[in-house]
Each structure stands twice: as C-alpha cells, then as structure tokens.
Amino acid sequence: MSSVRERLLSTLASQLGNPHGVLGKGVALLLNRGNKTAIASAVDAAAVPSGGNVADIGFGGGAGLPLLLERVGADGVVHGVEISADMLARARSGHTRDIGSGRLRLAEGSLTALPLTDDSLDAAITVNTVYFVPDLAAACTELARVVRPGGRLVIGIGDPDAMAKLPFTSYGFTLRPVPDVIATLEHAGCTVEHQRLSTRPIPHHLLVATPR
C-alpha cells in the first residue's frame, strides 16, 4: 500500500512541475484555482505598465496570461514561457486572437534558459516555479538578465514551512528558506522587497526584485 501511495504522490509532484497528458489537464485547472490569488497579487506587485513588454514565466494553467494582457493593453506584448508542451498547446488554443495580433507570444523555455533577449522586459512574474529548479542561482541570474534595470521581477513562492507539511513536496520539490531566495536575487544584482500574502491553505511570499 505504501508503494502505491508513493507512486501517486510522486506522479502528482511530477505533474505539478510539468503538467502533461490526460492528468495534466486536470492539474492545469487545479493550478489556476489554487494559485489564482497569488498570481493576481504578483501581477499587481509587478506594476505592469500600459504598453509594456512583460512575461509570465512558467505560466502553467495560464491564469496569469489574461491578467497581464489586460494590464499592457492594446499596445503591449505579453510573453508566456513554459516548459510543458501540453500547457503551451492549451494556451495557444485559448488565445488565438491575441496570438494572431502579436499581443501574446508563447515559447518553450525554462527558468534557466529563457528565449528572451537581455533587458527586454519591463516586468516579469513567476509563481510557484522555483521549487523545481535545482540551480536557483542560475535561475535568478537568468531572470534578472531579461528584465531591464529598474523593471520588476516578481517571484511568488508558497511558505516553505507550510509547503513541507504537504505529502507530495518530498517528491522532487526543493523548498528553500525565503531569506536564501532573497539573498540569491540580491547576488544576481537585484534589490528585493518582501511581501507576505495570507493565502489559504498555503501562505505565499512575493519577492519583488528590481535589477540594478
């Protein structure tokens, strides 16, 4: 019985990091529902400018894409970067008009290999993604690379103590203390503001980083 439970938890953890297949469709809905408040708060914290060039990196179920599209308006561009081919396909089918107009540009990529040029973004968000990156320093350096000096990069993470109590996070998640993530962003050349969200069931932290 324990081996069955372990397989189920391992599968769930894998799906959360890279939603795919039939299960991935359900996971996408769960991600959108569970992360809704954290994503909306990250968009607010990013201070997305009208007409801006912005990104949702690791957008998963895609809840952040329409929020960013609304903020940038008709003259802005939203980039959606995602490691999951199935989530990219899902976003493409749901945003044909925005893709056709060039307002939404979707691409495959990871936190450590972004298909974006240096200093090209006014703002970027990434929520509940850094648990799946072994090399946090490389991810923070890459994120800081694509956001212009003075722009805003918002990393949203669940509270690590609360996350550690969930049964699936021992399968492939790397839960880092919040001060460690802040220090890594600072080492990547950012100043960082720490905001706390009382989201349920997992409180979240928003790390609002400004590349220097």
PDB file of C-alpha atoms in Angstrom:
ATOM      1  CA  MET A   1       0.000   0.000   0.000  1.00  0.00           C
ATOM      2  CA  SER A   2       2.807   2.419   0.860  1.00  0.00           C
ATOM      3  CA  SER A   3       4.430   1.880  -2.529  1.00  0.00           C
ATOM      4  CA  VAL A   4       1.143   2.724  -4.268  1.00  0.00           C
ATOM      5  CA  ARG A   5       0.850   5.892  -2.186  1.00  0.00           C
ATOM      6  CA  GLU A   6       4.424   6.840  -3.002  1.00  0.00           C
ATOM      7  CA  ARG A   7       3.813   6.364  -6.732  1.00  0.00           C
ATOM      8  CA  LEU A   8       0.687   8.508  -6.568  1.00  0.00           C
ATOM      9  CA  LEU A   9       2.450  11.304  -4.673  1.00  0.00           C
ATOM     10  CA  SER A  10       5.456  11.142  -6.997  1.00  0.00           C
ATOM     11  CA  THR A  11       3.152  11.365 -10.025  1.00  0.00           C
ATOM     12  CA  LEU A  12       1.333  14.347  -8.548  1.00  0.00           C
ATOM     13  CA  ALA A  13       4.604  16.141  -7.798  1.00  0.00           C
ATOM     14  CA  SER A  14       5.838  15.468 -11.324  1.00  0.00           C
ATOM     15  CA  GLN A  15       2.601  16.813 -12.809  1.00  0.00           C
ATOM     16  CA  LEU A  16       2.794  19.990 -10.735  1.00  0.00           C
ATOM     17  CA  GLY A  17       6.280  20.648 -12.080  1.00  0.00           C
ATOM     18  CA  ASN A  18       5.449  19.733 -15.683  1.00  0.00           C
ATOM     19  CA  PRO A  19       1.725  19.175 -16.391  1.00  0.00           C
ATOM     20  CA  HIS A  20       1.224  16.769 -19.272  1.00  0.00           C
ATOM     21  CA  GLY A  21      -1.141  14.197 -20.735  1.00  0.00           C
ATOM     22  CA  VAL A  22      -4.649  13.471 -19.508  1.00  0.00           C
ATOM     23  CA  LEU A  23      -3.720  14.162 -15.888  1.00  0.00           C
ATOM     24  CA  GLY A  24      -2.128  17.449 -16.903  1.00  0.00           C
ATOM     25  CA  LYS A  25      -5.499  18.830 -17.988  1.00  0.00           C
ATOM     26  CA  GLY A  26      -6.877  18.372 -14.507  1.00  0.00           C
ATOM     27  CA  VAL A  27      -3.704  19.693 -12.929  1.00  0.00           C
ATOM     28  CA  ALA A  28      -3.971  22.848 -15.059  1.00  0.00           C
ATOM     29  CA  LEU A  29      -7.405  23.553 -13.590  1.00  0.00           C
ATOM     30  CA  LEU A  30      -6.133  22.904 -10.066  1.00  0.00           C
ATOM     31  CA  LEU A  31      -3.170  25.212 -10.615  1.00  0.00           C
ATOM     32  CA  ASN A  32      -5.394  28.025 -11.853  1.00  0.00           C
ATOM     33  CA  ARG A  33      -7.771  27.654  -8.934  1.00  0.00           C
ATOM     34  CA  GLY A  34      -5.149  27.205  -6.237  1.00  0.00           C
ATOM     35  CA  ASN A  35      -2.761  29.891  -7.481  1.00  0.00           C
ATOM     36  CA  LYS A  36      -5.350  32.492  -8.501  1.00  0.00           C
ATOM     37  CA  THR A  37      -4.790  34.902  -5.618  1.00  0.00           C
ATOM     38  CA  ALA A  38      -1.001  34.573  -5.639  1.00  0.00           C
ATOM     39  CA  ILE A  39      -0.845  35.162  -9.395  1.00  0.00           C
ATOM     40  CA  ALA A  40      -3.144  38.200  -9.262  1.00  0.00           C
ATOM     41  CA  SER A  41      -1.070  39.625  -6.404  1.00  0.00           C
ATOM     42  CA  ALA A  42       2.125  39.038  -8.385  1.00  0.00           C
ATOM     43  CA  VAL A  43       0.658  40.934 -11.340  1.00  0.00           C
ATOM     44  CA  ASP A  44      -0.238  43.811  -9.024  1.00  0.00           C
ATOM     45  CA  ALA A  45       3.235  43.818  -7.461  1.00  0.00           C
ATOM     46  CA  ALA A  46       4.870  43.837 -10.893  1.00  0.00           C
ATOM     47  CA  ALA A  47       3.377  47.284 -11.603  1.00  0.00           C
ATOM     48  CA  VAL A  48       2.832  46.273 -15.227  1.00  0.00           C
ATOM     49  CA  PRO A  49       2.858  49.371 -17.441  1.00  0.00           C
ATOM     50  CA  SER A  50       0.327  50.025 -20.186  1.00  0.00           C
ATOM     51  CA  GLY A  51       2.047  49.330 -23.489  1.00  0.00           C
ATOM     52  CA  GLY A  52       4.737  47.342 -21.704  1.00  0.00           C
ATOM     53  CA  ASN A  53       6.694  44.246 -22.662  1.00  0.00           C
ATOM     54  CA  VAL A  54       6.110  41.674 -19.916  1.00  0.00           C
ATOM     55  CA  ALA A  55       6.228  37.932 -19.236  1.00  0.00           C
ATOM     56  CA  ASP A  56       4.688  35.123 -17.222  1.00  0.00           C
ATOM     57  CA  ILE A  57       7.421  32.528 -16.877  1.00  0.00           C
ATOM     58  CA  GLY A  58       6.263  29.011 -16.102  1.00  0.00           C
ATOM     59  CA  PHE A  59       2.642  30.042 -16.586  1.00  0.00           C
ATOM     60  CA  GLY A  60       1.219  26.527 -16.086  1.00  0.00           C
ATOM     61  CA  GLY A  61      -2.550  26.611 -16.413  1.00  0.00           C
ATOM     62  CA  GLY A  62      -2.341  30.125 -17.819  1.00  0.00           C
ATOM     63  CA  ALA A  63      -4.278  32.138 -15.225  1.00  0.00           C
ATOM     64  CA  GLY A  64      -1.749  34.967 -15.366  1.00  0.00           C
ATOM     65  CA  LEU A  65      -1.824  35.497 -19.124  1.00  0.00           C
ATOM     66  CA  PRO A  66      -5.217  37.302 -19.382  1.00  0.00           C
ATOM     67  CA  LEU A  67      -4.354  39.434 -16.352  1.00  0.00           C
ATOM     68  CA  LEU A  68      -1.129  40.606 -17.983  1.00  0.00           C
ATOM     69  CA  LEU A  69      -2.833  41.130 -21.352  1.00  0.00           C
ATOM     70  CA  GLU A  70      -5.387  43.376 -19.670  1.00  0.00           C
ATOM     71  CA  ARG A  71      -2.656  45.406 -17.957  1.00  0.00           C
ATOM     72  CA  VAL A  72      -0.489  46.024 -21.044  1.00  0.00           C
ATOM     73  CA  GLY A  73      -3.453  46.991 -23.207  1.00  0.00           C
ATOM     74  CA  ALA A  74      -3.661  47.061 -26.973  1.00  0.00           C
ATOM     75  CA  ASP A  75      -0.117  48.328 -27.493  1.00  0.00           C
ATOM     76  CA  GLY A  76       1.708  45.959 -25.128  1.00  0.00           C
ATOM     77  CA  VAL A  77       3.144  42.473 -25.500  1.00  0.00           C
ATOM     78  CA  VAL A  78       2.911  39.517 -23.133  1.00  0.00           C
ATOM     79  CA  HIS A  79       5.390  36.654 -23.369  1.00  0.00           C
ATOM     80  CA  GLY A  80       4.368  33.292 -21.972  1.00  0.00           C
ATOM     81  CA  VAL A  81       7.274  30.928 -21.345  1.00  0.00           C
ATOM     82  CA  GLU A  82       6.537  27.357 -20.294  1.00  0.00           C
ATOM     83  CA  ILE A  83       8.433  24.065 -20.119  1.00  0.00           C
ATOM     84  CA  SER A  84       5.328  21.933 -20.705  1.00  0.00           C
ATOM     85  CA  ALA A  85       4.397  21.390 -24.342  1.00  0.00           C
ATOM     86  CA  ASP A  86       0.844  20.499 -23.293  1.00  0.00           C
ATOM     87  CA  MET A  87       0.404  23.756 -21.361  1.00  0.00           C
ATOM     88  CA  LEU A  88       1.737  25.686 -24.343  1.00  0.00           C
ATOM     89  CA  ALA A  89      -0.812  23.946 -26.585  1.00  0.00           C
ATOM     90  CA  ARG A  90      -3.557  24.729 -24.087  1.00  0.00           C
ATOM     91  CA  ALA A  91      -2.620  28.408 -24.043  1.00  0.00           C
ATOM     92  CA  ARG A  92      -2.425  28.549 -27.846  1.00  0.00           C
ATOM     93  CA  SER A  93      -5.925  27.141 -28.238  1.00  0.00           C
ATOM     94  CA  GLY A  94      -7.334  29.588 -25.693  1.00  0.00           C
ATOM     95  CA  HIS A  95      -5.692  32.757 -27.019  1.00  0.00           C
ATOM     96  CA  THR A  96      -5.824  32.510 -30.803  1.00  0.00           C
ATOM     97  CA  ARG A  97      -6.859  36.144 -31.262  1.00  0.00           C
ATOM     98  CA  ASP A  98      -4.149  37.570 -29.013  1.00  0.00           C
ATOM     99  CA  ILE A  99      -1.516  35.379 -30.638  1.00  0.00           C
ATOM    100  CA  GLY A 100      -2.714  36.398 -34.090  1.00  0.00           C
ATOM    101  CA  SER A 101      -2.434  40.080 -33.227  1.00  0.00           C
ATOM    102  CA  GLY A 102       1.036  39.616 -31.779  1.00  0.00           C
ATOM    103  CA  ARG A 103      -0.025  40.741 -28.294  1.00  0.00           C
ATOM    104  CA  LEU A 104       0.732  37.282 -26.875  1.00  0.00           C
ATOM    105  CA  ARG A 105       3.897  35.392 -27.751  1.00  0.00           C
ATOM    106  CA  LEU A 106       4.287  31.871 -26.403  1.00  0.00           C
ATOM    107  CA  ALA A 107       7.535  29.934 -26.327  1.00  0.00           C
ATOM    108  CA  GLU A 108       9.037  26.840 -24.760  1.00  0.00           C
ATOM    109  CA  GLY A 109      11.714  27.549 -22.197  1.00  0.00           C
ATOM    110  CA  SER A 110      12.823  27.083 -18.614  1.00  0.00           C
ATOM    111  CA  LEU A 111      13.844  29.361 -15.762  1.00  0.00           C
ATOM    112  CA  THR A 112      17.485  28.717 -16.576  1.00  0.00           C
ATOM    113  CA  ALA A 113      17.151  29.079 -20.374  1.00  0.00           C
ATOM    114  CA  LEU A 114      14.739  31.847 -21.315  1.00  0.00           C
ATOM    115  CA  PRO A 115      14.068  32.572 -25.019  1.00  0.00           C
ATOM    116  CA  LEU A 116      14.232  36.329 -24.374  1.00  0.00           C
ATOM    117  CA  THR A 117      16.879  38.952 -25.048  1.00  0.00           C
ATOM    118  CA  ASP A 118      18.796  40.909 -22.422  1.00  0.00           C
ATOM    119  CA  ASP A 119      16.908  43.751 -20.698  1.00  0.00           C
ATOM    120  CA  SER A 120      13.878  43.160 -22.935  1.00  0.00           C
ATOM    121  CA  LEU A 121      11.124  43.101 -20.296  1.00  0.00           C
ATOM    122  CA  ASP A 122       9.547  45.862 -18.246  1.00  0.00           C
ATOM    123  CA  ALA A 123       8.214  43.263 -15.816  1.00  0.00           C
ATOM    124  CA  ALA A 124       8.019  39.519 -15.288  1.00  0.00           C
ATOM    125  CA  ILE A 125       6.248  37.188 -12.888  1.00  0.00           C
ATOM    126  CA  THR A 126       6.894  33.567 -11.998  1.00  0.00           C
ATOM    127  CA  VAL A 127       4.733  31.895  -9.362  1.00  0.00           C
ATOM    128  CA  ASN A 128       5.288  28.520  -7.692  1.00  0.00           C
ATOM    129  CA  THR A 129       8.062  27.527 -10.083  1.00  0.00           C
ATOM    130  CA  VAL A 130      11.408  27.808  -8.308  1.00  0.00           C
ATOM    131  CA  TYR A 131      10.798  24.598  -6.298  1.00  0.00           C
ATOM    132  CA  PHE A 132      11.532  22.652  -9.471  1.00  0.00           C
ATOM    133  CA  VAL A 133      14.872  24.287 -10.303  1.00  0.00           C
ATOM    134  CA  PRO A 134      17.975  22.598  -8.864  1.00  0.00           C
ATOM    135  CA  ASP A 135      20.202  25.620  -9.548  1.00  0.00           C
ATOM    136  CA  LEU A 136      18.476  28.628  -8.005  1.00  0.00           C
ATOM    137  CA  ALA A 137      21.427  30.941  -8.661  1.00  0.00           C
ATOM    138  CA  ALA A 138      21.304  30.183 -12.384  1.00  0.00           C
ATOM    139  CA  ALA A 139      17.550  30.811 -12.447  1.00  0.00           C
ATOM    140  CA  CYS A 140      17.806  34.148 -10.629  1.00  0.00           C
ATOM    141  CA  THR A 141      20.663  35.279 -12.873  1.00  0.00           C
ATOM    142  CA  GLU A 142      18.667  34.360 -15.962  1.00  0.00           C
ATOM    143  CA  LEU A 143      15.516  36.094 -14.716  1.00  0.00           C
ATOM    144  CA  ALA A 144      17.473  39.241 -13.864  1.00  0.00           C
ATOM    145  CA  ARG A 145      19.091  39.144 -17.302  1.00  0.00           C
ATOM    146  CA  VAL A 146      15.828  39.569 -19.205  1.00  0.00           C
ATOM    147  CA  VAL A 147      14.274  42.308 -17.022  1.00  0.00           C
ATOM    148  CA  ARG A 148      15.585  45.801 -17.703  1.00  0.00           C
ATOM    149  CA  PRO A 149      17.288  47.796 -14.940  1.00  0.00           C
ATOM    150  CA  GLY A 150      14.537  49.475 -12.941  1.00  0.00           C
ATOM    151  CA  GLY A 151      11.939  46.933 -14.093  1.00  0.00           C
ATOM    152  CA  ARG A 152      10.229  44.475 -11.788  1.00  0.00           C
ATOM    153  CA  LEU A 153      10.654  40.746 -11.407  1.00  0.00           C
ATOM    154  CA  VAL A 154       8.183  39.083  -9.041  1.00  0.00           C
ATOM    155  CA  ILE A 155       8.847  35.584  -7.722  1.00  0.00           C
ATOM    156  CA  GLY A 156       5.936  34.025  -5.846  1.00  0.00           C
ATOM    157  CA  ILE A 157       6.565  31.070  -3.536  1.00  0.00           C
ATOM    158  CA  GLY A 158       4.499  29.176  -1.016  1.00  0.00           C
ATOM    159  CA  ASP A 159       5.660  29.427   2.561  1.00  0.00           C
ATOM    160  CA  PRO A 160       8.313  26.679   2.836  1.00  0.00           C
ATOM    161  CA  ASP A 161       7.269  25.565   6.332  1.00  0.00           C
ATOM    162  CA  ALA A 162       3.668  25.155   5.219  1.00  0.00           C
ATOM    163  CA  MET A 163       4.714  23.508   1.964  1.00  0.00           C
ATOM    164  CA  ALA A 164       6.850  20.992   3.839  1.00  0.00           C
ATOM    165  CA  LYS A 165       3.715  19.659   5.564  1.00  0.00           C
ATOM    166  CA  LEU A 166       2.140  18.662   2.239  1.00  0.00           C
ATOM    167  CA  PRO A 167       2.603  14.956   1.470  1.00  0.00           C
ATOM    168  CA  PHE A 168       3.855  15.382  -2.111  1.00  0.00           C
ATOM    169  CA  THR A 169       6.558  18.026  -1.660  1.00  0.00           C
ATOM    170  CA  SER A 170       9.137  15.445  -0.598  1.00  0.00           C
ATOM    171  CA  TYR A 171       8.973  14.107  -4.172  1.00  0.00           C
ATOM    172  CA  GLY A 172      11.056  16.419  -6.338  1.00  0.00           C
ATOM    173  CA  PHE A 173      10.375  19.770  -4.651  1.00  0.00           C
ATOM    174  CA  THR A 174      13.244  21.907  -3.346  1.00  0.00           C
ATOM    175  CA  LEU A 175      11.850  24.068  -0.558  1.00  0.00           C
ATOM    176  CA  ARG A 176      14.280  26.863   0.263  1.00  0.00           C
ATOM    177  CA  PRO A 177      14.091  29.342   3.143  1.00  0.00           C
ATOM    178  CA  VAL A 178      12.781  32.695   1.934  1.00  0.00           C
ATOM    179  CA  PRO A 179      15.952  34.555   3.076  1.00  0.00           C
ATOM    180  CA  ASP A 180      18.012  32.233   0.858  1.00  0.00           C
ATOM    181  CA  VAL A 181      15.944  33.135  -2.199  1.00  0.00           C
ATOM    182  CA  ILE A 182      16.222  36.835  -1.370  1.00  0.00           C
ATOM    183  CA  ALA A 183      19.994  36.539  -0.970  1.00  0.00           C
ATOM    184  CA  THR A 184      20.259  34.748  -4.310  1.00  0.00           C
ATOM    185  CA  LEU A 185      18.296  37.501  -6.059  1.00  0.00           C
ATOM    186  CA  GLU A 186      20.498  40.134  -4.452  1.00  0.00           C
ATOM    187  CA  HIS A 187      23.604  38.277  -5.614  1.00  0.00           C
ATOM    188  CA  ALA A 188      22.118  38.330  -9.134  1.00  0.00           C
ATOM    189  CA  GLY A 189      22.127  42.129  -8.985  1.00  0.00           C
ATOM    190  CA  CYS A 190      18.664  42.965  -7.687  1.00  0.00           C
ATOM    191  CA  THR A 191      17.236  44.920  -4.820  1.00  0.00           C
ATOM    192  CA  VAL A 192      14.395  42.956  -3.219  1.00  0.00           C
ATOM    193  CA  GLU A 193      11.173  43.867  -1.444  1.00  0.00           C
ATOM    194  CA  HIS A 194       9.493  41.072   0.534  1.00  0.00           C
ATOM    195  CA  GLN A 195       5.685  40.962   0.641  1.00  0.00           C
ATOM    196  CA  ARG A 196       3.586  38.380   2.513  1.00  0.00           C
ATOM    197  CA  LEU A 197       0.197  37.044   1.432  1.00  0.00           C
ATOM    198  CA  SER A 198      -2.198  35.306   3.831  1.00  0.00           C
ATOM    199  CA  THR A 199      -3.461  32.954   1.129  1.00  0.00           C
ATOM    200  CA  ARG A 200      -5.138  29.697   2.161  1.00  0.00           C
ATOM    201  CA  PRO A 201      -4.351  26.913   2.660  1.00  0.00           C
ATOM    202  CA  ILE A 202      -0.728  27.918   1.925  1.00  0.00           C
ATOM    203  CA  PRO A 203       0.520  31.444   2.747  1.00  0.00           C
ATOM    204  CA  HIS A 204       2.671  32.930  -0.007  1.00  0.00           C
ATOM    205  CA  HIS A 205       5.648  35.222  -0.254  1.00  0.00           C
ATOM    206  CA  LEU A 206       6.174  37.694  -3.083  1.00  0.00           C
ATOM    207  CA  LEU A 207       9.761  38.702  -3.716  1.00  0.00           C
ATOM    208  CA  VAL A 208       9.682  41.879  -5.793  1.00  0.00           C
ATOM    209  CA  ALA A 209      13.117  42.212  -7.332  1.00  0.00           C
ATOM    210  CA  THR A 210      14.418  45.239  -9.236  1.00  0.00           C
ATOM    211  CA  PRO A 211      17.526  44.677 -11.369  1.00  0.00           C
ATOM    212  CA  ARG A 212      20.104  47.406 -10.853  1.00  0.00           C
TER     213      ARG A 212
END
